């Protein structure tokens, strides 16, 4: 995903509001899913929609009006009714250099459109998501066995070492209240 920050994305000082980072991360994931035929349009045909059930965000740097932001989403894990993604937002600087802005983890659940309850992912969509996760695994940075943290890594894959951070402390975890 590539977006230029518009005036509507910023606060009075011209800096992007923190909540807009989450929206950009979600957009990056949904664009990836749509591109592979596993997004909201494909799910709607099955009477299924997506709901975010977990969100973790780590802010590294701010961005401002007219900055170009890149979003790189990766499917990390696929279950029966849920899947976990990791997204990194970068600012594209002069000379095509990238500055890390935000890293985050979004967990999506398949929800019955009419009932609002979790349902299994449609088999074709689940298979596509598993393929995306397998592709991401091929390009992932190696992890240390004892800690699970990434080891130094240089390369051109979907994941970059600086995009992968240790899991945030429980204080950083936001879990929306369940709705009736």
Coordinates of N, CA and C in Angstrom, one line a residue:
X1 N 0.8 -1.2 0.0 CA 0.0 0.0 0.0 C 0.9 1.2 0.0
X2 N 0.5 2.2 -0.8 CA 1.2 3.5 -0.9 C 0.2 4.6 -0.8
X3 N 0.4 5.5 0.2 CA -0.6 6.6 0.3 C 0.2 7.9 0.6
X4 N -0.3 9.0 0.1 CA 0.2 10.3 0.5 C -0.7 10.8 1.6
X5 N 0.0 11.3 2.6 CA -0.8 11.8 3.8 C -1.5 13.1 3.3
X6 N -2.8 13.2 3.6 CA -3.6 14.3 3.3 C -3.9 15.2 4.5
X7 N -4.3 16.4 4.3 CA -4.6 17.3 5.4 C -5.6 16.7 6.4
X8 N -6.6 15.9 5.9 CA -7.6 15.3 6.8 C -7.0 14.3 7.7
X9 N -5.8 13.8 7.4 CA -5.1 12.8 8.3 C -4.4 13.4 9.4
X10 N -4.3 14.7 9.5 CA -3.4 15.3 10.4 C -4.2 16.1 11.5
X11 N -3.5 16.5 12.6 CA -4.0 17.3 13.6 C -3.7 18.8 13.3
X12 N -3.9 19.7 14.2 CA -3.7 21.1 13.9 C -2.2 21.4 13.7
X13 N -1.3 20.6 14.2 CA 0.1 20.9 14.0 C 0.6 20.2 12.7
X14 N -0.2 19.5 11.9 CA 0.2 18.9 10.7 C 0.8 17.5 10.8
X15 N 0.7 17.0 12.0 CA 1.2 15.6 12.3 C 0.1 14.6 12.2
X16 N 0.3 13.5 11.7 CA -0.7 12.4 11.6 C -1.1 12.0 12.9
X17 N -2.4 12.0 13.2 CA -3.0 11.5 14.5 C -2.7 10.0 14.6
X18 N -2.4 9.6 15.9 CA -2.0 8.2 16.1 C -3.0 7.2 15.6
X19 N -4.3 7.5 15.7 CA -5.4 6.6 15.3 C -5.3 6.4 13.8
X20 N -4.9 7.3 13.1 CA -4.8 7.1 11.6 C -3.8 6.1 11.2
X21 N -2.8 5.8 12.0 CA -1.8 4.8 11.7 C -2.5 3.4 11.7
X22 N -3.4 3.2 12.6 CA -4.2 1.9 12.7 C -5.0 1.8 11.4
X23 N -5.7 2.8 11.0 CA -6.5 2.8 9.8 C -5.6 2.5 8.6
X24 N -4.5 3.1 8.5 CA -3.6 2.8 7.4 C -3.1 1.3 7.4
X25 N -2.8 0.8 8.6 CA -2.4 -0.6 8.7 C -3.5 -1.5 8.2
X26 N -4.8 -1.2 8.7 CA -5.9 -2.1 8.3 C -6.1 -2.0 6.8
X27 N -5.9 -0.8 6.2 CA -6.1 -0.7 4.7 C -5.0 -1.5 4.0
X28 N -3.8 -1.5 4.5 CA -2.7 -2.3 3.9 C -3.1 -3.8 3.9
X29 N -3.6 -4.3 5.0 CA -4.0 -5.7 5.0 C -5.1 -6.0 4.1
X30 N -6.2 -5.1 4.1 CA -7.3 -5.4 3.2 C -7.0 -5.3 1.8
X31 N -6.0 -4.4 1.4 CA -5.6 -4.4 0.0 C -4.9 -5.6 -0.4
X32 N -4.0 -6.2 0.5 CA -3.3 -7.4 0.3 C -4.3 -8.5 0.1
X33 N -5.3 -8.6 0.9 CA -6.3 -9.7 0.8 C -7.1 -9.6 -0.4
X34 N -7.6 -8.4 -0.8 CA -8.3 -8.2 -2.0 C -7.5 -8.6 -3.2
X35 N -6.2 -8.2 -3.2 CA -5.3 -8.5 -4.3 C -5.2 -10.0 -4.6
X36 N -5.4 -10.8 -3.5 CA -5.3 -12.2 -3.6 C -6.7 -13.0 -3.6
X37 N -7.7 -12.2 -3.7 CA -9.1 -12.8 -3.7 C -9.5 -13.4 -2.4
X38 N -9.0 -12.8 -1.3 CA -9.4 -13.3 0.0 C -9.9 -12.1 0.9
X39 N -10.3 -11.0 0.3 CA -10.7 -9.9 1.1 C -12.2 -9.8 1.3
X40 N -12.7 -8.7 1.8 CA -14.1 -8.5 2.1 C -15.0 -8.8 0.9
X41 N -14.6 -8.5 -0.3 CA -15.5 -8.8 -1.5 C -15.7 -10.3 -1.6
X42 N -14.6 -11.1 -1.5 CA -14.7 -12.6 -1.6 C -15.5 -13.1 -0.4
X43 N -15.3 -12.6 0.8 CA -16.0 -13.1 2.0 C -17.5 -12.8 1.9
X44 N -17.9 -11.6 1.4 CA -19.3 -11.2 1.3 C -20.1 -12.2 0.6
X45 N -19.5 -12.9 -0.4 CA -20.2 -13.9 -1.2 C -20.6 -15.1 -0.3
X46 N -19.9 -15.3 0.8 CA -20.2 -16.4 1.7 C -21.0 -15.9 2.9
X47 N -21.4 -14.6 2.9 CA -22.2 -14.1 4.1 C -21.3 -13.8 5.3
X48 N -20.0 -13.6 5.0 CA -19.0 -13.5 6.1 C -18.3 -12.1 5.9
X49 N -18.0 -11.5 7.1 CA -17.3 -10.2 7.1 C -16.1 -10.4 8.1
X50 N -15.2 -9.5 8.1 CA -14.1 -9.5 9.0 C -14.2 -8.5 10.1
X51 N -13.8 -8.9 11.3 CA -13.8 -8.0 12.5 C -12.4 -8.2 13.1
X52 N -11.9 -7.0 13.5 CA -10.6 -7.0 14.2 C -10.9 -7.4 15.7
X53 N -10.2 -8.4 16.1 CA -10.4 -8.9 17.5 C -9.2 -8.6 18.4
X54 N -8.1 -8.3 17.9 CA -6.9 -7.9 18.7 C -6.1 -6.9 17.9
X55 N -5.5 -6.0 18.6 CA -4.6 -5.0 18.0 C -3.5 -4.7 18.9
X56 N -2.3 -4.7 18.3 CA -1.1 -4.2 19.1 C -0.4 -3.3 18.1
X57 N 0.0 -2.1 18.7 CA 0.7 -1.1 17.8 C 1.9 -0.6 18.6
X58 N 3.0 -0.4 17.9 CA 4.1 0.2 18.4 C 4.5 1.4 17.5
X59 N 4.5 2.6 18.1 CA 4.8 3.8 17.3 C 6.3 4.1 17.4
X60 N 6.9 4.4 16.3 CA 8.4 4.6 16.3 C 8.7 6.1 15.9
X61 N 8.0 6.6 14.9 CA 8.2 8.0 14.4 C 6.9 8.5 13.9
X62 N 6.8 9.8 13.9 CA 5.6 10.5 13.4 C 5.8 10.8 11.9
X63 N 4.7 11.1 11.3 CA 4.7 11.5 9.9 C 3.8 12.7 9.7
X64 N 3.8 13.4 8.6 CA 3.2 14.7 8.5 C 2.5 14.8 7.1
X65 N 1.8 15.9 7.0 CA 1.1 16.3 5.8 C 2.1 16.2 4.6
X66 N 1.6 15.5 3.5 CA 2.3 15.3 2.2 C 3.4 14.2 2.3
X67 N 3.6 13.6 3.4 CA 4.6 12.5 3.4 C 4.0 11.3 2.6
X68 N 4.8 10.5 2.0 CA 4.4 9.3 1.4 C 4.6 8.1 2.3
X69 N 3.6 7.4 2.6 CA 3.6 6.3 3.5 C 3.4 5.0 2.8
X70 N 4.3 4.0 3.1 CA 4.2 2.6 2.5 C 3.7 1.7 3.6
X71 N 2.8 0.8 3.3 CA 2.4 -0.2 4.3 C 2.7 -1.6 3.7
X72 N 3.4 -2.4 4.5 CA 3.8 -3.7 4.1 C 3.2 -4.7 5.1
X73 N 2.1 -5.4 4.7 CA 1.4 -6.4 5.5 C 1.9 -7.8 5.2
X74 N 1.8 -8.6 6.2 CA 2.2 -10.0 6.1 C 1.2 -10.8 6.9
X75 N 0.8 -11.9 6.3 CA -0.1 -12.9 7.1 C 0.9 -13.8 7.8
X76 N 0.7 -13.8 9.2 CA 1.6 -14.6 10.0 C 1.1 -16.0 10.4
X77 N -0.2 -16.0 10.7 CA -0.8 -17.3 11.2 C -2.3 -17.3 10.7
X78 N -2.7 -18.6 10.3 CA -4.1 -18.7 9.9 C -4.7 -19.9 10.7
X79 N -5.8 -19.6 11.4 CA -6.5 -20.6 12.2 C -7.8 -20.9 11.4
X80 N -8.7 -21.6 12.1 CA -10.0 -22.0 11.5 C -10.9 -20.8 11.3
X81 N -11.0 -19.8 12.2 CA -11.9 -18.7 12.0 C -11.1 -17.4 12.1
X82 N -9.9 -17.4 12.5 CA -9.1 -16.2 12.7 C -7.8 -16.2 12.0
X83 N -7.2 -15.1 11.7 CA -5.8 -15.0 11.2 C -5.2 -13.8 11.7
X84 N -3.8 -13.9 11.9 CA -3.0 -12.8 12.4 C -2.1 -12.2 11.4
X85 N -2.1 -10.9 11.3 CA -1.2 -10.2 10.4 C -0.3 -9.3 11.1
X86 N 0.8 -9.0 10.5 CA 1.8 -8.0 11.0 C 1.9 -6.9 9.9
X87 N 1.9 -5.7 10.3 CA 2.0 -4.6 9.3 C 3.1 -3.6 9.8
X88 N 3.9 -3.2 8.8 CA 4.8 -2.1 9.1 C 4.5 -0.9 8.2
X89 N 4.5 0.2 8.8 CA 4.3 1.5 8.0 C 5.7 2.2 7.9
X90 N 6.0 2.6 6.7 CA 7.3 3.3 6.5 C 7.0 4.7 5.9
X91 N 7.8 5.6 6.1 CA 7.8 6.9 5.4 C 8.8 6.8 4.3
X92 N 8.4 7.1 3.1 CA 9.4 7.1 2.0 C 10.1 8.5 2.0
X93 N 11.4 8.5 2.3 CA 12.1 9.7 2.3 C 12.9 10.0 1.0
X94 N 13.6 11.1 1.0 CA 14.4 11.4 -0.2 C 15.3 10.3 -0.6
X95 N 15.5 10.0 -1.8 CA 16.4 9.0 -2.3 C 15.8 7.6 -2.0
X96 N 14.5 7.5 -1.8 CA 13.8 6.2 -1.6 C 14.2 5.5 -0.3
X97 N 14.9 6.2 0.7 CA 15.2 5.7 2.0 C 13.8 5.5 2.7
X98 N 13.8 4.5 3.6 CA 12.6 4.3 4.4 C 12.8 4.5 5.9
X99 N 11.9 5.2 6.5 CA 11.9 5.4 7.9 C 10.8 4.7 8.6
X100 N 11.1 3.8 9.5 CA 10.0 3.1 10.2 C 9.1 4.1 11.0
X101 N 7.8 3.9 10.8 CA 6.8 4.7 11.5 C 6.1 3.9 12.6
X102 N 5.5 2.8 12.2 CA 4.7 2.0 13.1 C 4.8 0.6 12.7
X103 N 4.8 -0.3 13.7 CA 4.6 -1.7 13.5 C 3.4 -2.2 14.3
X104 N 2.7 -3.1 13.8 CA 1.6 -3.6 14.5 C 1.1 -5.0 14.1
X105 N 0.3 -5.5 15.0 CA -0.3 -6.9 14.8 C -1.8 -6.7 14.8
X106 N -2.5 -7.2 13.8 CA -3.9 -7.2 13.8 C -4.4 -8.6 13.6
X107 N -5.4 -9.0 14.5 CA -6.0 -10.3 14.4 C -7.4 -10.1 13.9
X108 N -7.7 -10.8 12.8 CA -9.0 -10.7 12.2 C -9.8 -12.0 12.4
X109 N -11.1 -11.9 12.6 CA -12.0 -13.1 12.8 C -13.1 -13.0 11.7
X110 N -13.4 -14.2 11.2 CA -14.5 -14.3 10.3 C -15.8 -14.3 11.1
X111 N -16.8 -13.4 10.7 CA -18.0 -13.2 11.4 C -19.2 -13.4 10.5
X112 N -20.2 -14.1 10.9 CA -21.4 -14.2 10.1 C -22.1 -12.8 10.0
X113 N -22.3 -12.4 8.8 CA -22.9 -11.1 8.6 C -24.2 -10.8 9.3
X114 N -25.1 -11.8 9.3 CA -26.4 -11.6 9.9 C -26.4 -11.8 11.4
X115 N -25.6 -12.7 12.0 CA -25.6 -13.0 13.4 C -24.6 -12.3 14.2
X116 N -23.5 -11.9 13.5 CA -22.4 -11.2 14.2 C -21.6 -12.2 15.1
X117 N -21.6 -13.4 14.8 CA -20.9 -14.5 15.5 C -19.7 -15.0 14.7
X118 N -18.7 -15.5 15.4 CA -17.6 -16.1 14.7 C -18.0 -17.3 13.9
X119 N -17.5 -17.5 12.7 CA -17.7 -18.6 11.9 C -16.4 -19.0 11.3
X120 N -16.3 -20.3 10.8 CA -15.0 -20.7 10.1 C -14.8 -19.9 8.8
X121 N -13.5 -19.7 8.5 CA -13.2 -19.0 7.3 C -13.6 -19.9 6.1
X122 N -14.2 -19.4 5.1 CA -14.5 -20.2 3.9 C -13.2 -21.0 3.4
X123 N -13.4 -22.2 3.1 CA -12.2 -23.0 2.7 C -11.2 -22.4 1.7
X124 N -11.8 -21.8 0.6 CA -10.9 -21.2 -0.4 C -10.2 -20.0 0.1
X125 N -10.8 -19.2 0.9 CA -10.2 -18.0 1.5 C -9.1 -18.5 2.5
X126 N -9.4 -19.5 3.3 CA -8.5 -20.0 4.3 C -7.2 -20.5 3.6
X127 N -7.4 -21.2 2.5 CA -6.3 -21.8 1.7 C -5.4 -20.6 1.2
X128 N -6.1 -19.6 0.7 CA -5.3 -18.5 0.1 C -4.5 -17.8 1.3
X129 N -5.1 -17.6 2.4 CA -4.4 -17.0 3.6 C -3.2 -17.9 4.0
X130 N -3.4 -19.2 4.0 CA -2.3 -20.1 4.4 C -1.2 -20.0 3.3
X131 N -1.5 -19.8 2.1 CA -0.5 -19.6 1.1 C 0.3 -18.3 1.3
X132 N -0.4 -17.2 1.7 CA 0.2 -16.0 2.0 C 1.1 -16.1 3.2
X133 N 0.7 -16.9 4.2 CA 1.5 -17.1 5.4 C 2.7 -17.9 5.1
X134 N 2.6 -18.9 4.2 CA 3.8 -19.7 3.8 C 4.8 -18.9 3.0
X135 N 4.2 -18.0 2.2 CA 5.1 -17.1 1.4 C 5.9 -16.2 2.4
X136 N 5.2 -15.6 3.4 CA 5.9 -14.8 4.3 C 6.9 -15.5 5.1
X137 N 6.7 -16.8 5.5 CA 7.7 -17.6 6.2 C 9.0 -17.7 5.4
X138 N 8.8 -17.8 4.1 CA 10.0 -18.0 3.3 C 10.9 -16.7 3.3
X139 N 10.3 -15.6 3.6 CA 11.1 -14.3 3.6 C 11.3 -13.8 5.0
X140 N 10.9 -14.5 6.0 CA 11.1 -14.0 7.4 C 12.5 -14.1 7.8
X141 N 12.8 -13.2 8.7 CA 14.1 -13.2 9.4 C 14.2 -14.3 10.3
X142 N 15.4 -15.0 10.4 CA 15.5 -16.1 11.4 C 15.3 -15.6 12.8
X143 N 14.8 -16.5 13.6 CA 14.6 -16.2 15.0 C 15.5 -17.0 15.9
X144 N 15.9 -16.3 17.1 CA 16.7 -17.0 18.0 C 15.8 -18.1 18.8
X145 N 16.3 -19.3 18.9 CA 15.4 -20.3 19.5 C 15.0 -20.0 20.9
X146 N 15.9 -19.5 21.7 CA 15.6 -19.2 23.1 C 14.6 -18.1 23.4
X147 N 14.7 -17.0 22.6 CA 13.9 -15.8 22.8 C 12.8 -15.6 21.8
X148 N 12.9 -16.2 20.6 CA 11.9 -16.0 19.6 C 12.1 -14.7 18.9
X149 N 13.1 -13.9 19.3 CA 13.4 -12.6 18.7 C 14.1 -12.8 17.4
X150 N 14.0 -11.9 16.5 CA 14.7 -12.0 15.2 C 16.2 -11.7 15.4
X151 N 17.0 -12.4 14.5 CA 18.4 -12.2 14.5 C 18.7 -11.2 13.4
X152 N 19.9 -10.6 13.4 CA 20.2 -9.6 12.4 C 20.0 -10.2 11.0
X153 N 19.4 -9.4 10.1 CA 19.0 -9.9 8.8 C 19.0 -8.7 7.8
X154 N 19.6 -9.0 6.7 CA 19.6 -8.1 5.6 C 19.1 -8.8 4.4
X155 N 18.2 -8.3 3.7 CA 17.8 -9.0 2.5 C 16.5 -8.3 2.0
X156 N 16.1 -8.7 0.8 CA 14.9 -8.2 0.2 C 13.8 -9.2 0.3
X157 N 13.1 -9.2 1.4 CA 11.9 -10.1 1.5 C 10.8 -9.2 2.0
X158 N 9.7 -9.9 2.2 CA 8.5 -9.2 2.7 C 8.7 -8.6 4.1
X159 N 9.5 -9.3 4.8 CA 9.8 -8.8 6.2 C 11.2 -8.3 6.3
X160 N 11.4 -7.3 7.0 CA 12.7 -6.7 7.3 C 13.0 -6.8 8.8
X161 N 14.2 -6.9 9.2 CA 14.5 -7.1 10.6 C 13.9 -6.0 11.4
X162 N 14.0 -4.7 11.0 CA 13.5 -3.6 11.8 C 12.0 -3.6 11.9
X163 N 11.3 -4.3 10.9 CA 9.9 -4.4 11.0 C 9.4 -5.4 12.0
X164 N 10.3 -6.3 12.4 CA 9.9 -7.3 13.4 C 10.4 -6.9 14.7
X165 N 9.5 -6.7 15.6 CA 9.9 -6.3 17.0 C 9.5 -7.3 18.0
X166 N 10.1 -7.3 19.1 CA 9.6 -8.2 20.2 C 8.2 -7.9 20.5
X167 N 7.5 -8.9 21.0 CA 6.1 -8.7 21.4 C 6.0 -7.6 22.5
X168 N 5.0 -6.7 22.3 CA 4.9 -5.7 23.3 C 4.5 -6.2 24.7
X169 N 4.8 -5.5 25.7 CA 4.3 -5.9 27.1 C 2.8 -5.9 27.1
X170 N 2.2 -6.6 28.0 CA 0.7 -6.6 28.1 C 0.1 -5.3 28.2
X171 N 0.8 -4.3 28.8 CA 0.2 -2.9 28.9 C -0.1 -2.3 27.5
X172 N 0.7 -2.8 26.5 CA 0.5 -2.2 25.1 C -0.6 -2.9 24.4
X173 N -1.3 -3.9 25.0 CA -2.3 -4.6 24.3 C -3.7 -4.0 24.4
X174 N -4.3 -3.8 23.3 CA -5.7 -3.3 23.3 C -6.6 -4.4 22.9
X175 N -7.6 -4.7 23.7 CA -8.6 -5.7 23.4 C -10.0 -5.0 23.5
X176 N -10.7 -4.9 22.4 CA -12.0 -4.2 22.5 C -13.0 -5.1 23.3
X177 N -13.9 -4.4 23.9 CA -14.9 -5.1 24.7 C -15.8 -5.9 23.8
X178 N -16.2 -7.2 24.2 CA -17.1 -7.9 23.3 C -18.4 -7.3 23.3
X179 N -19.0 -7.3 22.1 CA -20.4 -6.7 21.9 C -21.4 -7.8 22.0
X180 N -22.6 -7.5 22.5 CA -23.7 -8.5 22.5 C -24.1 -8.9 21.2

